[in-house]
Amino acid sequence: MPARSIIQHMMNNVESRTTADAVVVEDLRVVRGGKPVLPCLSFSIPVGQVTGLLGPSGSGKTTLMRALVGVQKVAAGRVEVLGQPAGSAPLRRRLGYVTQAASVYDDLTVRENLRFFARVLDADPDAVERSIAAVDLGEAADRIVSRLSGGQRSRVSLAVALLRQPEVLVLDEPTVGLDPVLRRDLWQLFHRLADAGSTVVVSSHVMDEAERCDRLLLMREGRIIADGTPAGIKQQAGSDDIEQAFLHLVEAHAGSAA
Amino acid sequence: MSPRVTLAVAGRVLTQLRRDHRTMAMLLVLPVLLMSLLWWMFEALPGDTFDRVGPALLAMFPFIIMFLVTSVTTLRERGSGTLERLLSMPLGKGDFLLGYALAFGLVAAVQSVLAVSASVLLLGLEIQGPVVLLTVVAVADAVLGTALGLLVSAFAQTEFQAVQFMPALVIPQILLCGLFVPRSGLPDVLGAISDVLPLSYAVDAMRLLTATSDTGEVWNDLLVVCAFAVGSLVLGAATLRRRTA
Ligand SMILES: Nc1ncnc2c1ncn2[C@@H]1O[C@H](COP(=O)(O)OP(=O)(O)OP(=O)(O)O)[C@@H](O)[C@H]1O
Ligand SMILES: [Mg+2]
């Protein structure tokens, strides 16, 4: 079966789902630096799933996440989160966003960072300690962030997003530089959050993480070239290894686009 | 906007400053040292030159220092992604700006109390008007510097560019504020420009306070300085964009 029809088939599968949607994107177009980074994107994500966003570097994952959060200027199209336009004021307390680079204050301690963001978010008093425990930073809690390792820093950034148990959690490569044990724990956490009703969107480069998603969106050059469960994608690409399936689909798309 | 968030921002900025001992020391000690240097320069000269120049400098320090500190700090906040993160949270733009203004205004108050006390008590600066009002003017000045710093940080991409706004925006104000040539003696065009620059009013206020005990005009000048500060903060809020390209 040619790649094009595989993709079509998977797209149809997704469109026939009827669960309530946490995210609806319709004909989204984003232009960055004069270049159409997302030419025309449409998809939706139901509530309570862990959705993985995969794709080569520069394929537009971060741009798409920024559009979901409402910090990206959008040229055309519709982005709705929890039934409201992305970035609207009421959404700001229902959504958590972790940027690709850790965005916390380097000159404050872990706990000071979390206390500050907790006050901004009006989170409950235990939220700070709970978040610290969730990312396993108890021992580093009183250390200055600039003196932490890269993985520890990104965990501080992640902890901020967990302060309010957001209904939608957008995570841009949250597990880069983390050891396997910690990655496993965090993925278990993402799934616990999803089971509790949160919708989690995670971008990643690590293929074994792709296997842990309920659903995968494969992106290339601002387009979604495959959409389905990890098993579905492997099956359709005729490979039992997700990395092989991914390479196969990206190359097939590159071939058909040329 | 909410007081909870504004105070959270102010508290956080102050904690960051407290961590940074070197910056803190510079903020608090440098103006005192520079006033002393000025006093020493004029020591051997006849007349009361220190009394004439000193007040203008008391108005300038908080303005310049706060301008620099604020533009660089906010730019750092833009660059590190924390501003983007904050703007994706329930935080009013006014909360952010006012939080900064509060924190730096407080630092400026301490800074001014130190500089004014040293000038009056140690260096023998003669002040006819109420010393308290002198400090109030200095704080208003610092808030003005903070507000302008916040505003220009929106137009700079790097800390390097932000620092360049200092010669562009601050030095002309220093030249035209009446320190070098009395404002009444400036050519008409320059006089008119001087009339729309906030630092001119800050320096006028300081001058009046040292020269007379009549405070009526000082309040006018103070009002103008505050109006500029509020205006810059409002403009600054308008330049903070939640969505960026
Ligand atoms: N600030 C920007 N200004 C202009 N163009 C940008 C900007 N940021 C990203 N781009 C461009 O947009 C495209 C998509 O970038 P994006 O950051 O969304 O990719 P990504 O999939 O997240 O990549 P990575 O896996 O490396 O993080 C790239 O071609 C990139 O060059
Ligand atoms: Mg990215």
Coordinates of C-alpha atoms and ligand atoms in Angstrom, one line a residue, chain A residues 62 100 172-173, ligand 2:
Chain A
T62 CA 7.4 23.7 18.9
Q100 CA 11.7 23.3 25.1
D172 CA 7.9 20.4 24.6
E173 CA 10.6 17.6 24.9
Ligands
MG2 MG 11.2 22.2 19.1

